[in-house]
């Protein structure tokens, strides 16, 4: 049984590691790519793809972390992460059930794929908004969220879907904070030598006809 549990922990470690790395890769230049959209609108698809990969990877982390053997589901760090990333689950639920959403009558006033907004690099009081798809009468869309108390934008990049706002900066920060807890926790709470492999095996298969 112990061997079985340790095998599950190893799989969880691998699952989390690659999820975090894919998330990081897509977040790290997200804002810079948003800035390039005005010069070349072909960048919009790349940015949209990055946004949804971040959403999917944070969702994966949420799912994996709640199935880790021996990790108390009431663990403070876990509960804080799940709470702070709830918008990810709601947004992903919307897109996973898009067939039902598009069948609603009357139809939603929000664009199907929402809107993307980013802070103007040359004017910190301004943000740009790209709306995906047709702009019909009565359409609703959101922009970057401004915190009147802190007098700053909540995130430099925001994806608005339905009535949800995905503020990528705090979502990423929450995920990284959880990563700094959960990866060491997995390694320390194992009876075997768990570790992340930096080098992966590469095999070759050759067919001889």
XYZ file of N, CA, C and O in Angstrom:
836
model
N 0.836 -1.202 0.000
C 0.000 0.000 0.000
C 0.869 1.250 0.000
O 0.607 2.220 -0.692
N 1.967 1.240 0.801
C 2.852 2.383 0.870
C 3.486 2.656 -0.487
O 3.622 3.804 -0.907
N 3.872 1.581 -1.182
C 4.465 1.717 -2.511
C 3.458 2.343 -3.480
O 3.815 3.185 -4.314
N 2.202 1.944 -3.341
C 1.135 2.480 -4.184
C 0.959 3.981 -3.933
O 0.856 4.777 -4.871
N 0.964 4.381 -2.658
C 0.800 5.790 -2.316
C 1.980 6.619 -2.805
O 1.811 7.740 -3.297
N 3.189 6.088 -2.674
C 4.371 6.819 -3.125
C 4.372 6.973 -4.638
O 4.809 7.994 -5.170
N 3.849 5.968 -5.337
C 3.736 6.054 -6.791
C 2.756 7.151 -7.184
O 2.995 7.909 -8.137
N 1.660 7.266 -6.439
C 0.681 8.331 -6.694
C 1.294 9.705 -6.443
O 1.059 10.649 -7.197
N 2.083 9.821 -5.382
C 2.739 11.099 -5.075
C 3.691 11.499 -6.195
O 3.778 12.667 -6.572
N 4.424 10.508 -6.726
C 5.354 10.783 -7.809
C 4.610 11.294 -9.037
O 5.031 12.254 -9.687
N 3.483 10.660 -9.348
C 2.683 11.095 -10.496
C 2.112 12.495 -10.277
O 2.048 13.307 -11.204
N 1.715 12.771 -9.046
C 1.214 14.108 -8.718
C 2.322 15.146 -8.880
O 2.087 16.245 -9.387
N 3.529 14.784 -8.443
C 4.670 15.689 -8.574
C 4.947 15.999 -10.037
O 5.130 17.165 -10.411
N 4.961 14.959 -10.871
C 5.178 15.164 -12.308
C 4.055 16.011 -12.911
O 4.303 16.925 -13.708
N 2.822 15.698 -12.533
C 1.677 16.435 -13.069
C 1.731 17.906 -12.702
O 1.496 18.782 -13.539
N 2.072 18.195 -11.456
C 2.160 19.579 -10.999
C 3.327 20.305 -11.655
O 3.189 21.452 -12.091
N 4.472 19.644 -11.712
C 5.677 20.274 -12.265
C 5.428 20.773 -13.684
O 5.699 21.948 -13.994
N 4.925 19.910 -14.546
C 4.723 20.305 -15.944
C 3.580 21.307 -16.094
O 3.626 22.191 -16.960
N 2.574 21.212 -15.247
C 1.483 22.198 -15.281
C 2.012 23.580 -14.923
O 1.693 24.576 -15.587
N 2.812 23.664 -13.876
C 3.394 24.939 -13.472
C 4.313 25.502 -14.564
O 4.315 26.707 -14.833
N 5.105 24.626 -15.181
C 6.052 25.082 -16.197
C 5.333 25.601 -17.444
O 5.730 26.608 -18.037
N 4.277 24.908 -17.871
C 3.503 25.367 -19.034
C 2.820 26.689 -18.717
O 2.777 27.604 -19.547
N 2.279 26.800 -17.496
C 1.657 28.051 -17.067
C 2.669 29.192 -17.124
O 2.381 30.275 -17.660
N 3.857 28.959 -16.565
C 4.897 29.987 -16.526
C 5.318 30.406 -17.927
O 5.461 31.609 -18.209
N 5.507 29.443 -18.817
C 5.930 29.731 -20.179
C 4.936 30.638 -20.895
O 5.318 31.543 -21.635
N 3.654 30.418 -20.663
C 2.623 31.193 -21.349
C 2.321 32.527 -20.675
O 1.802 33.441 -21.313
N 2.643 32.641 -19.398
C 2.403 33.903 -18.690
C 3.536 34.901 -18.882
O 3.298 36.105 -18.989
N 4.757 34.412 -18.952
C 5.935 35.270 -18.836
C 5.998 36.378 -19.890
O 6.484 37.480 -19.624
N 5.496 36.129 -21.099
C 5.524 37.184 -22.124
C 4.116 37.587 -22.566
O 3.945 38.200 -23.627
N 3.126 37.250 -21.748
C 1.729 37.535 -22.099
C 1.497 39.031 -22.306
O 0.902 39.447 -23.307
N 1.940 39.845 -21.385
C 1.732 41.286 -21.487
C 2.468 41.867 -22.694
O 1.922 42.685 -23.442
N 3.698 41.429 -22.911
C 4.474 41.926 -24.048
C 3.787 41.601 -25.371
O 3.795 42.414 -26.305
N 3.189 40.429 -25.451
C 2.480 40.045 -26.680
C 1.196 40.853 -26.850
O 0.784 41.148 -27.969
N 0.557 41.189 -25.726
C -0.637 42.036 -25.805
C -0.285 43.398 -26.400
O -1.024 43.934 -27.233
N 0.840 43.943 -25.987
C 1.284 45.241 -26.478
C 1.488 45.206 -27.994
O 1.255 46.196 -28.691
N 1.898 44.060 -28.514
C 2.179 43.926 -29.942
C 0.918 43.812 -30.800
O 0.992 43.924 -32.027
N -0.228 43.589 -30.159
C -1.470 43.377 -30.909
C -1.812 44.573 -31.792
O -2.269 44.413 -32.938
N -1.603 45.784 -31.275
C -1.949 46.971 -32.055
C -1.100 47.108 -33.315
O -1.562 47.626 -34.330
N 0.127 46.628 -33.268
C 0.994 46.674 -34.440
C 0.656 45.558 -35.417
O 0.758 45.739 -36.634
N 0.241 44.421 -34.887
C -0.083 43.276 -35.747
C -1.183 42.456 -35.083
O -0.926 41.726 -34.132
N -2.402 42.572 -35.592
C -3.541 41.907 -34.956
C -3.509 40.386 -35.085
O -4.291 39.700 -34.434
N -2.590 39.865 -35.880
C -2.446 38.412 -35.954
C -1.968 37.847 -34.615
O -2.121 36.656 -34.338
N -1.397 38.704 -33.778
C -0.932 38.268 -32.454
C -2.088 37.904 -31.528
O -1.877 37.253 -30.506
N -3.293 38.339 -31.862
C -4.425 38.134 -30.960
C -4.715 36.657 -30.722
O -5.059 36.240 -29.615
N -4.558 35.828 -31.756
C -4.827 34.393 -31.608
C -3.784 33.750 -30.702
O -4.106 32.904 -29.864
N -2.541 34.169 -30.856
C -1.470 33.650 -29.993
C -1.751 34.018 -28.534
O -1.618 33.182 -27.631
N -2.152 35.256 -28.314
C -2.429 35.709 -26.952
C -3.635 34.976 -26.373
O -3.623 34.553 -25.212
N -4.674 34.813 -27.183
C -5.872 34.093 -26.727
C -5.518 32.657 -26.347
O -5.990 32.128 -25.335
N -4.664 32.045 -27.159
C -4.217 30.680 -26.877
C -3.436 30.625 -25.566
O -3.645 29.715 -24.743
N -2.569 31.604 -25.340
C -1.794 31.650 -24.100
C -2.714 31.797 -22.892
O -2.523 31.143 -21.867
N -3.716 32.679 -23.017
C -4.659 32.888 -21.917
C -5.338 31.587 -21.521
O -5.435 31.249 -20.335
N -5.806 30.843 -22.512
C -6.549 29.624 -22.209
C -5.649 28.491 -21.743
O -6.078 27.618 -20.996
N -4.384 28.512 -22.155
C -3.440 27.524 -21.622
C -3.165 27.804 -20.155
O -3.061 26.875 -19.343
N -3.059 29.078 -19.793
C -2.878 29.435 -18.382
C -4.082 28.979 -17.572
O -3.945 28.389 -16.489
N -5.282 29.238 -18.109
C -6.518 28.804 -17.444
C -6.498 27.294 -17.238
O -6.770 26.788 -16.142
N -6.165 26.568 -18.292
C -6.197 25.105 -18.220
C -5.154 24.565 -17.251
O -5.423 23.618 -16.505
N -3.961 25.158 -17.240
C -2.907 24.664 -16.356
C -3.216 24.945 -14.889
O -2.951 24.105 -14.022
N -3.777 26.108 -14.589
C -4.156 26.380 -13.196
C -5.277 25.449 -12.769
O -5.308 24.963 -11.634
N -6.178 25.158 -13.708
C -7.234 24.179 -13.420
C -6.621 22.815 -13.108
O -7.062 22.121 -12.184
N -5.606 22.408 -13.890
C -4.942 21.116 -13.658
C -4.310 21.090 -12.267
O -4.378 20.090 -11.555
N -3.671 22.186 -11.896
C -3.040 22.256 -10.576
C -4.094 22.113 -9.485
O -3.891 21.403 -8.485
N -5.227 22.782 -9.665
C -6.323 22.669 -8.701
C -6.776 21.212 -8.562
O -6.966 20.709 -7.447
N -6.948 20.539 -9.688
C -7.426 19.162 -9.674
C -6.407 18.208 -9.048
O -6.749 17.379 -8.206
N -5.167 18.319 -9.485
C -4.125 17.418 -8.978
C -3.900 17.620 -7.489
O -3.798 16.656 -6.719
N -3.838 18.881 -7.064
C -3.519 19.172 -5.664
C -4.578 18.635 -4.709
O -4.278 18.319 -3.552
N -5.806 18.521 -5.191
C -6.872 18.011 -4.334
C -6.940 16.484 -4.321
O -7.798 15.904 -3.653
N -6.040 15.851 -5.059
C -6.001 14.380 -5.068
C -4.673 13.834 -4.543
O -4.403 12.641 -4.657
N -3.848 14.705 -3.967
C -2.549 14.268 -3.448
C -2.749 13.433 -2.174
O -3.390 13.886 -1.227
N -2.205 12.220 -2.149
C -2.320 11.383 -0.949
C -1.670 12.065 0.262
O -0.626 12.694 0.141
N -2.326 11.974 1.402
C -1.822 12.476 2.688
C -1.932 13.985 2.861
O -1.660 14.493 3.943
N -2.300 14.718 1.822
C -2.463 16.163 1.972
C -3.878 16.448 2.459
O -4.847 16.148 1.773
N -3.964 17.003 3.653
C -5.270 17.317 4.235
C -6.005 18.320 3.364
O -5.458 19.367 3.015
N -7.247 17.994 3.005
C -8.025 18.875 2.129
C -8.343 20.205 2.799
O -8.735 21.157 2.126
N -8.153 20.286 4.114
C -8.374 21.541 4.834
C -7.065 22.303 5.058
O -7.046 23.295 5.783
N -5.999 21.838 4.428
C -4.706 22.509 4.539
C -4.862 23.983 4.159
O -5.480 24.316 3.143
N -4.307 24.884 4.968
C -4.493 26.325 4.766
C -3.994 26.803 3.403
O -4.670 27.587 2.723
N -2.817 26.352 3.014
C -2.252 26.772 1.726
C -3.100 26.287 0.563
O -3.326 27.030 -0.406
N -3.585 25.060 0.668
C -4.437 24.503 -0.382
C -5.755 25.268 -0.459
O -6.195 25.660 -1.552
N -6.379 25.488 0.676
C -7.654 26.180 0.698
C -7.528 27.613 0.184
O -8.410 28.112 -0.524
N -6.446 28.279 0.531
C -6.221 29.649 0.056
C -6.079 29.674 -1.462
O -6.654 30.530 -2.141
N -5.314 28.715 -1.999
C -5.120 28.637 -3.450
C -6.435 28.342 -4.166
O -6.759 28.985 -5.176
N -7.198 27.391 -3.667
C -8.485 27.036 -4.282
C -9.427 28.234 -4.270
O -10.109 28.521 -5.269
N -9.446 28.967 -3.169
C -10.317 30.137 -3.060
C -9.884 31.245 -4.025
O -10.718 31.834 -4.719
N -8.590 31.516 -4.085
C -8.092 32.613 -4.911
C -8.173 32.328 -6.405
O -8.079 33.258 -7.220
N -8.325 31.070 -6.785
C -8.396 30.714 -8.211
C -9.775 30.207 -8.622
O -9.916 29.558 -9.652
N -10.786 30.519 -7.827
C -12.147 30.058 -8.136
C -12.624 30.555 -9.500
O -13.353 29.862 -10.214
N -12.219 31.754 -9.884
C -12.644 32.310 -11.170
C -12.182 31.441 -12.334
O -12.841 31.375 -13.379
N -11.057 30.750 -12.156
C -10.555 29.836 -13.185
C -11.566 28.722 -13.422
O -11.886 28.376 -14.565
N -12.070 28.148 -12.347
C -13.021 27.045 -12.454
C -14.317 27.509 -13.105
O -14.877 26.819 -13.966
N -14.801 28.684 -12.700
C -16.042 29.219 -13.265
C -15.897 29.506 -14.753
O -16.795 29.203 -15.551
N -14.764 30.078 -15.134
C -14.514 30.416 -16.531
C -14.380 29.158 -17.386
O -14.918 29.081 -18.484
N -13.663 28.187 -16.855
C -13.469 26.940 -17.602
C -14.794 26.197 -17.749
O -15.057 25.575 -18.779
N -15.631 26.255 -16.725
C -16.944 25.621 -16.788
C -17.772 26.234 -17.917
O -18.449 25.515 -18.667
N -17.694 27.545 -18.053
C -18.426 28.232 -19.120
C -17.988 27.730 -20.494
O -18.814 27.384 -21.336
N -16.682 27.681 -20.735
C -16.190 27.320 -22.062
C -16.382 25.833 -22.337
O -16.573 25.423 -23.476
N -16.353 24.990 -21.287
C -16.575 23.556 -21.471
C -18.030 23.267 -21.829
O -18.326 22.248 -22.438
N -18.929 24.166 -21.435
C -20.352 23.970 -21.710
C -20.856 25.016 -22.705
O -21.968 25.516 -22.602
N -19.994 25.314 -23.673
C -20.321 26.352 -24.647
C -21.545 25.999 -25.484
O -22.321 26.882 -25.873
N -21.735 24.728 -25.739
C -22.916 24.305 -26.505
C -24.199 24.749 -25.804
O -25.114 25.279 -26.436
N -24.251 24.541 -24.504
C -25.423 24.963 -23.730
C -25.536 26.476 -23.690
O -26.632 27.040 -23.789
N -24.392 27.153 -23.550
C -24.398 28.615 -23.489
C -24.944 29.213 -24.782
O -25.717 30.180 -24.755
N -24.549 28.642 -25.916
C -24.974 29.172 -27.210
C -26.406 28.806 -27.553
O -26.975 29.341 -28.502
N -26.986 27.891 -26.783
C -28.373 27.489 -27.024
C -29.366 28.308 -26.205
O -30.585 28.127 -26.340
N -28.857 29.187 -25.381
C -29.729 29.968 -24.506
C -30.592 30.942 -25.309
O -30.161 31.475 -26.331
N -31.799 31.144 -24.832
C -32.700 32.114 -25.451
C -33.330 32.972 -24.354
O -33.993 32.438 -23.457
N -33.120 34.275 -24.384
C -32.348 35.021 -25.384
C -30.849 34.767 -25.225
O -30.401 34.378 -24.154
N -30.092 35.004 -26.282
C -28.650 34.760 -26.212
C -27.950 35.737 -25.285
O -28.448 36.831 -25.005
N -26.808 35.326 -24.802
C -26.005 36.179 -23.921
C -25.578 37.438 -24.662
O -25.379 37.437 -25.884
N -25.441 38.523 -23.924
C -25.003 39.787 -24.518
C -23.483 39.912 -24.565
O -22.951 40.903 -25.046
N -22.793 38.880 -24.040
C -21.343 38.903 -24.040
C -20.802 38.194 -25.286
O -21.419 37.227 -25.770
N -19.653 38.629 -25.832
C -19.028 37.899 -26.949
C -18.714 36.462 -26.526
O -18.389 36.224 -25.357
N -18.809 35.541 -27.442
C -18.601 34.122 -27.126
C -17.254 33.899 -26.433
O -17.182 33.235 -25.398
N -16.190 34.456 -26.994
C -14.853 34.267 -26.431
C -14.422 35.442 -25.559
O -13.272 35.527 -25.141
N -15.366 36.343 -25.304
C -15.103 37.421 -24.369
C -14.272 38.562 -24.930
O -14.285 38.839 -26.139
N -13.556 39.213 -24.042
C -12.723 40.357 -24.416
C -11.389 40.273 -23.681
O -11.295 39.702 -22.595
N -10.396 40.844 -24.311
C -9.058 40.869 -23.729
C -8.663 42.330 -23.512
O -8.850 43.162 -24.401
N -8.162 42.634 -22.349
C -7.736 44.016 -22.080
C -6.346 44.023 -21.466
O -5.959 43.095 -20.759
N -5.621 45.086 -21.761
C -4.275 45.234 -21.221
C -3.970 46.705 -20.991
O -4.509 47.595 -21.657
N -3.112 46.957 -20.036
C -2.770 48.321 -19.646
C -1.839 48.933 -20.690
O -0.903 48.289 -21.174
N -2.108 50.179 -21.020
C -1.296 50.940 -21.968
C 0.104 51.116 -21.384
O 0.267 51.678 -20.296
N 1.156 50.641 -22.078
C 2.521 50.776 -21.542
C 3.008 52.220 -21.508
O 3.964 52.538 -20.790
N 2.339 53.099 -22.258
C 2.758 54.499 -22.335
C 1.886 55.436 -21.507
O 2.179 56.631 -21.389
N 0.808 54.902 -20.954
C -0.107 55.713 -20.152
C -0.760 54.808 -19.110
O -1.704 54.080 -19.420
N -0.278 54.853 -17.892
C -0.746 53.932 -16.858
C -2.196 54.165 -16.444
O -2.761 53.364 -15.700
N -2.810 55.246 -16.923
C -4.217 55.498 -16.599
C -5.160 54.935 -17.665
O -6.379 55.005 -17.526
N -4.586 54.355 -18.716
C -5.378 53.887 -19.856
C -5.199 52.382 -20.072
O -4.154 51.817 -19.765
N -6.254 51.747 -20.580
C -6.127 50.341 -20.989
C -6.826 50.144 -22.324
O -7.741 50.885 -22.678
N -6.378 49.147 -23.054
C -6.961 48.812 -24.347
C -7.848 47.581 -24.195
O -7.588 46.713 -23.356
N -8.873 47.497 -25.042
C -9.801 46.359 -24.987
C -9.989 45.800 -26.395
O -10.349 46.542 -27.313
N -9.732 44.510 -26.559
C -9.992 43.822 -27.825
C -11.205 42.913 -27.614
O -11.212 42.094 -26.696
N -12.211 43.086 -28.434
C -13.440 42.290 -28.323
C -13.409 41.203 -29.390
O -13.246 41.501 -30.583
N -13.559 39.956 -28.970
C -13.499 38.842 -29.914
C -14.849 38.639 -30.594
O -15.852 38.381 -29.931
N -14.870 38.737 -31.903
C -16.098 38.451 -32.638
C -16.925 39.684 -32.935
O -16.489 40.827 -32.800
N -18.162 39.414 -33.364
C -19.073 40.476 -33.799
C -19.508 41.353 -32.625
O -19.685 40.870 -31.510
N -19.668 42.645 -32.910
C -20.171 43.583 -31.911
C -21.625 43.900 -32.246
O -21.913 44.723 -33.120
N -22.533 43.197 -31.589
C -23.960 43.376 -31.842
C -24.550 44.439 -30.921
O -23.917 44.857 -29.942
N -25.755 44.832 -31.218
C -26.441 45.833 -30.403
C -26.614 45.320 -28.971
O -27.030 44.194 -28.749
N -26.283 46.167 -28.013
C -26.444 45.800 -26.608
C -25.333 44.945 -26.050
O -25.424 44.444 -24.925
N -24.247 44.748 -26.825
C -23.161 43.870 -26.389
C -22.519 44.388 -25.102
O -22.417 45.593 -24.880
N -22.122 43.466 -24.256
C -21.425 43.788 -23.012
C -20.015 43.198 -23.058
O -19.820 42.099 -23.573
N -19.069 43.919 -22.530
C -17.706 43.395 -22.406
C -17.004 44.141 -21.287
O -17.419 45.237 -20.906
N -15.976 43.537 -20.759
C -15.287 44.126 -19.609
C -13.872 44.546 -19.979
O -13.328 44.130 -21.006
N -13.286 45.355 -19.117
C -11.914 45.813 -19.327
C -11.070 45.396 -18.129
O -11.542 44.686 -17.238
N -9.825 45.856 -18.090
C -8.991 45.644 -16.914
C -9.704 46.243 -15.699
O -10.414 47.236 -15.810
N -9.508 45.615 -14.558
C -10.163 46.058 -13.324
C -9.264 47.053 -12.596
O -8.085 46.769 -12.371
N -9.834 48.204 -12.236
C -9.073 49.232 -11.524
C -9.464 49.251 -10.056
O -10.643 49.292 -9.717
N -8.475 49.180 -9.191
C -8.694 49.202 -7.748
C -8.650 50.655 -7.262
O -7.573 51.251 -7.184
N -9.812 51.208 -6.955
C -9.883 52.602 -6.516
C -9.178 52.836 -5.179
O -8.665 53.926 -4.934
N -9.165 51.814 -4.344
C -8.519 51.945 -3.042
C -7.001 51.993 -3.185
O -6.327 52.847 -2.607
N -6.474 51.062 -3.979
C -5.026 50.989 -4.182
C -4.536 51.941 -5.276
O -3.337 52.155 -5.436
N -5.500 52.484 -6.050
C -5.176 53.392 -7.154
C -4.246 52.730 -8.176
O -3.232 53.283 -8.601
N -4.622 51.519 -8.561
C -3.823 50.802 -9.561
C -4.680 49.738 -10.236
O -5.744 49.349 -9.738
N -4.214 49.271 -11.392
C -4.896 48.175 -12.079
C -4.633 46.877 -11.308
O -3.520 46.645 -10.836
N -5.637 46.049 -11.205
C -5.489 44.769 -10.514
C -4.539 43.854 -11.277
O -3.778 43.091 -10.694
N -4.585 43.944 -12.612
C -3.725 43.115 -13.452
C -3.411 43.862 -14.744
O -4.237 44.625 -15.238
N -2.230 43.640 -15.289
C -1.878 44.281 -16.557
C -2.604 43.635 -17.728
O -2.732 44.249 -18.790
N -3.052 42.385 -17.535
C -3.805 41.677 -18.575
C -5.018 41.018 -17.942
O -4.906 40.356 -16.908
N -6.183 41.205 -18.570
C -7.416 40.626 -18.058
C -8.223 40.025 -19.206
O -8.369 40.640 -20.263
N -8.716 38.822 -18.980
C -9.614 38.183 -19.944
C -11.021 38.223 -19.358
O -11.249 37.737 -18.251
N -11.948 38.850 -20.091
C -13.331 38.918 -19.635
C -14.179 37.913 -20.383
O -14.253 37.950 -21.611
N -14.801 36.991 -19.669
C -15.663 35.970 -20.269
C -16.984 35.971 -19.516
O -16.994 35.804 -18.290
N -18.086 36.146 -20.266
C -19.386 36.316 -19.628
C -19.272 37.457 -18.623
O -18.838 38.525 -18.967
N -19.654 37.228 -17.384
C -19.540 38.283 -16.361
C -18.340 38.048 -15.448
O -18.286 38.549 -14.333
N -17.369 37.287 -15.944
C -16.182 36.962 -15.164
C -14.976 37.741 -15.661
O -14.853 38.003 -16.860
N -14.095 38.095 -14.750
C -12.841 38.747 -15.105
C -11.685 37.901 -14.590
O -11.580 37.661 -13.387
N -10.853 37.437 -15.514
C -9.670 36.685 -15.124
C -8.487 37.642 -15.098
O -7.990 38.064 -16.144
N -8.070 38.001 -13.904
C -6.942 38.906 -13.714
C -5.672 38.074 -13.580
O -5.409 37.498 -12.523
N -4.900 38.013 -14.647
C -3.815 37.037 -14.713
C -2.674 37.275 -13.735
O -2.063 36.311 -13.266
N -2.387 38.522 -13.417
C -1.266 38.779 -12.490
C -1.513 38.159 -11.110
O -0.672 37.391 -10.625
N -2.630 38.466 -10.438
C -2.848 37.845 -9.121
C -3.073 36.336 -9.204
O -2.703 35.604 -8.278
N -3.660 35.849 -10.318
C -3.844 34.403 -10.479
C -2.489 33.703 -10.566
O -2.265 32.660 -9.932
N -1.599 34.287 -11.334
C -0.256 33.720 -11.472
C 0.498 33.760 -10.145
O 1.139 32.774 -9.748
N 0.420 34.885 -9.463
C 1.089 35.025 -8.170
C 0.578 34.000 -7.161
O 1.352 33.424 -6.390
N -0.726 33.766 -7.183
C -1.315 32.776 -6.285
C -0.807 31.369 -6.617
O -0.502 30.579 -5.717
N -0.714 31.082 -7.918
C -0.240 29.762 -8.346
C 1.221 29.546 -7.971
O 1.610 28.461 -7.510
N 2.046 30.570 -8.153
C 3.466 30.457 -7.812
C 3.651 30.313 -6.300
O 4.485 29.531 -5.830
N 2.865 31.050 -5.537
C 2.924 30.926 -4.077
C 2.576 29.498 -3.655
O 3.228 28.913 -2.787
N 1.558 28.921 -4.297
C 1.166 27.553 -3.972
C 2.245 26.566 -4.426
O 2.529 25.588 -3.732
N 2.849 26.830 -5.579
C 3.933 25.975 -6.065
C 5.072 25.916 -5.045
O 5.633 24.847 -4.771
N 5.421 27.081 -4.486
C 6.520 27.145 -3.507
C 6.201 26.372 -2.230
O 7.113 26.021 -1.474
N 4.924 26.111 -2.021
C 4.532 25.271 -0.874
C 4.430 23.806 -1.266
O 5.008 22.935 -0.608
N 3.696 23.512 -2.343
C 3.290 22.127 -2.613
C 4.422 21.248 -3.143
O 4.493 20.057 -2.809
N 5.325 21.796 -3.949
C 6.429 20.970 -4.471
C 7.350 20.513 -3.332
O 7.617 19.307 -3.197
N 7.836 21.420 -2.462
C 8.643 20.956 -1.316
C 7.858 20.030 -0.390
O 8.421 19.076 0.156
N 6.558 20.308 -0.217
C 5.744 19.461 0.661
C 5.725 18.029 0.141
O 5.877 17.068 0.917
N 5.521 17.856 -1.149
C 5.486 16.514 -1.744
C 6.816 15.797 -1.546
O 6.851 14.610 -1.204
N 7.900 16.495 -1.775
C 9.238 15.890 -1.651
C 9.537 15.516 -0.205
O 10.063 14.429 0.081
N 9.195 16.408 0.719
C 9.489 16.173 2.142
C 8.587 15.114 2.766
O 8.994 14.415 3.706
N 7.361 14.980 2.253
C 6.414 14.026 2.822
C 6.354 12.741 2.007
O 5.284 12.202 1.718
N 7.513 12.268 1.650
C 7.620 11.012 0.910
C 8.659 10.127 1.572
O 9.685 10.613 2.066
N 8.370 8.847 1.602
C 9.311 7.911 2.217
C 10.372 7.449 1.219
O 11.287 6.715 1.571
N 10.222 7.851 -0.028
C 11.230 7.538 -1.045
C 11.828 8.860 -1.533
O 11.365 9.937 -1.188
N 12.835 8.767 -2.353
C 13.549 9.951 -2.818
C 12.833 10.558 -4.030
O 13.252 10.373 -5.172
N 11.769 11.295 -3.760
C 11.055 11.962 -4.850
C 11.861 13.152 -5.328
O 12.383 13.923 -4.541
N 11.939 13.333 -6.632
C 12.600 14.505 -7.175
C 12.115 14.755 -8.599
O 11.632 13.844 -9.283
N 12.245 16.006 -9.004
C 11.839 16.388 -10.351
C 13.011 16.139 -11.294
O 14.116 16.622 -11.069
N 12.773 15.380 -12.343
C 13.827 15.090 -13.306
C 13.977 16.255 -14.275
O 13.036 16.629 -14.964
N 15.164 16.848 -14.294
C 15.437 17.966 -15.188
C 15.690 17.488 -16.616
O 15.429 18.197 -17.587
N 16.225 16.280 -16.710
C 16.484 15.710 -18.035
C 15.535 14.540 -18.245
O 15.397 13.672 -17.385
N 14.883 14.528 -19.391
C 13.916 13.462 -19.673
C 14.529 12.457 -20.650
O 15.350 12.828 -21.494
N 14.154 11.194 -20.518
C 14.667 10.190 -21.460
C 14.053 10.388 -22.836
O 12.867 10.701 -22.963
N 14.863 10.247 -23.868
C 14.384 10.340 -25.246
C 14.745 9.042 -25.940
O 15.914 8.636 -25.983
N 13.740 8.402 -26.527
C 13.956 7.113 -27.173
C 13.821 7.251 -28.684
O 13.274 8.228 -29.196
N 14.326 6.281 -29.351
C 14.268 6.274 -30.818
C 13.689 4.948 -31.296
O 14.013 3.884 -30.745
N 12.808 5.029 -32.272
C 12.241 3.822 -32.877
C 12.448 3.910 -34.392
O 12.084 4.908 -35.017
N 13.058 2.891 -34.950
C 13.338 2.899 -36.374
C 12.661 1.692 -37.039
O 12.804 0.560 -36.579
N 11.928 1.979 -38.099
C 11.266 0.894 -38.845
C 12.119 0.534 -40.057
O 12.536 1.420 -40.822
N 12.386 -0.729 -40.172
C 13.162 -1.203 -41.316
C 12.228 -1.952 -42.266
O 11.602 -2.953 -41.888
N 12.108 -1.453 -43.478
C 11.192 -2.065 -44.455
C 11.995 -2.912 -45.423
O 13.012 -2.483 -45.967
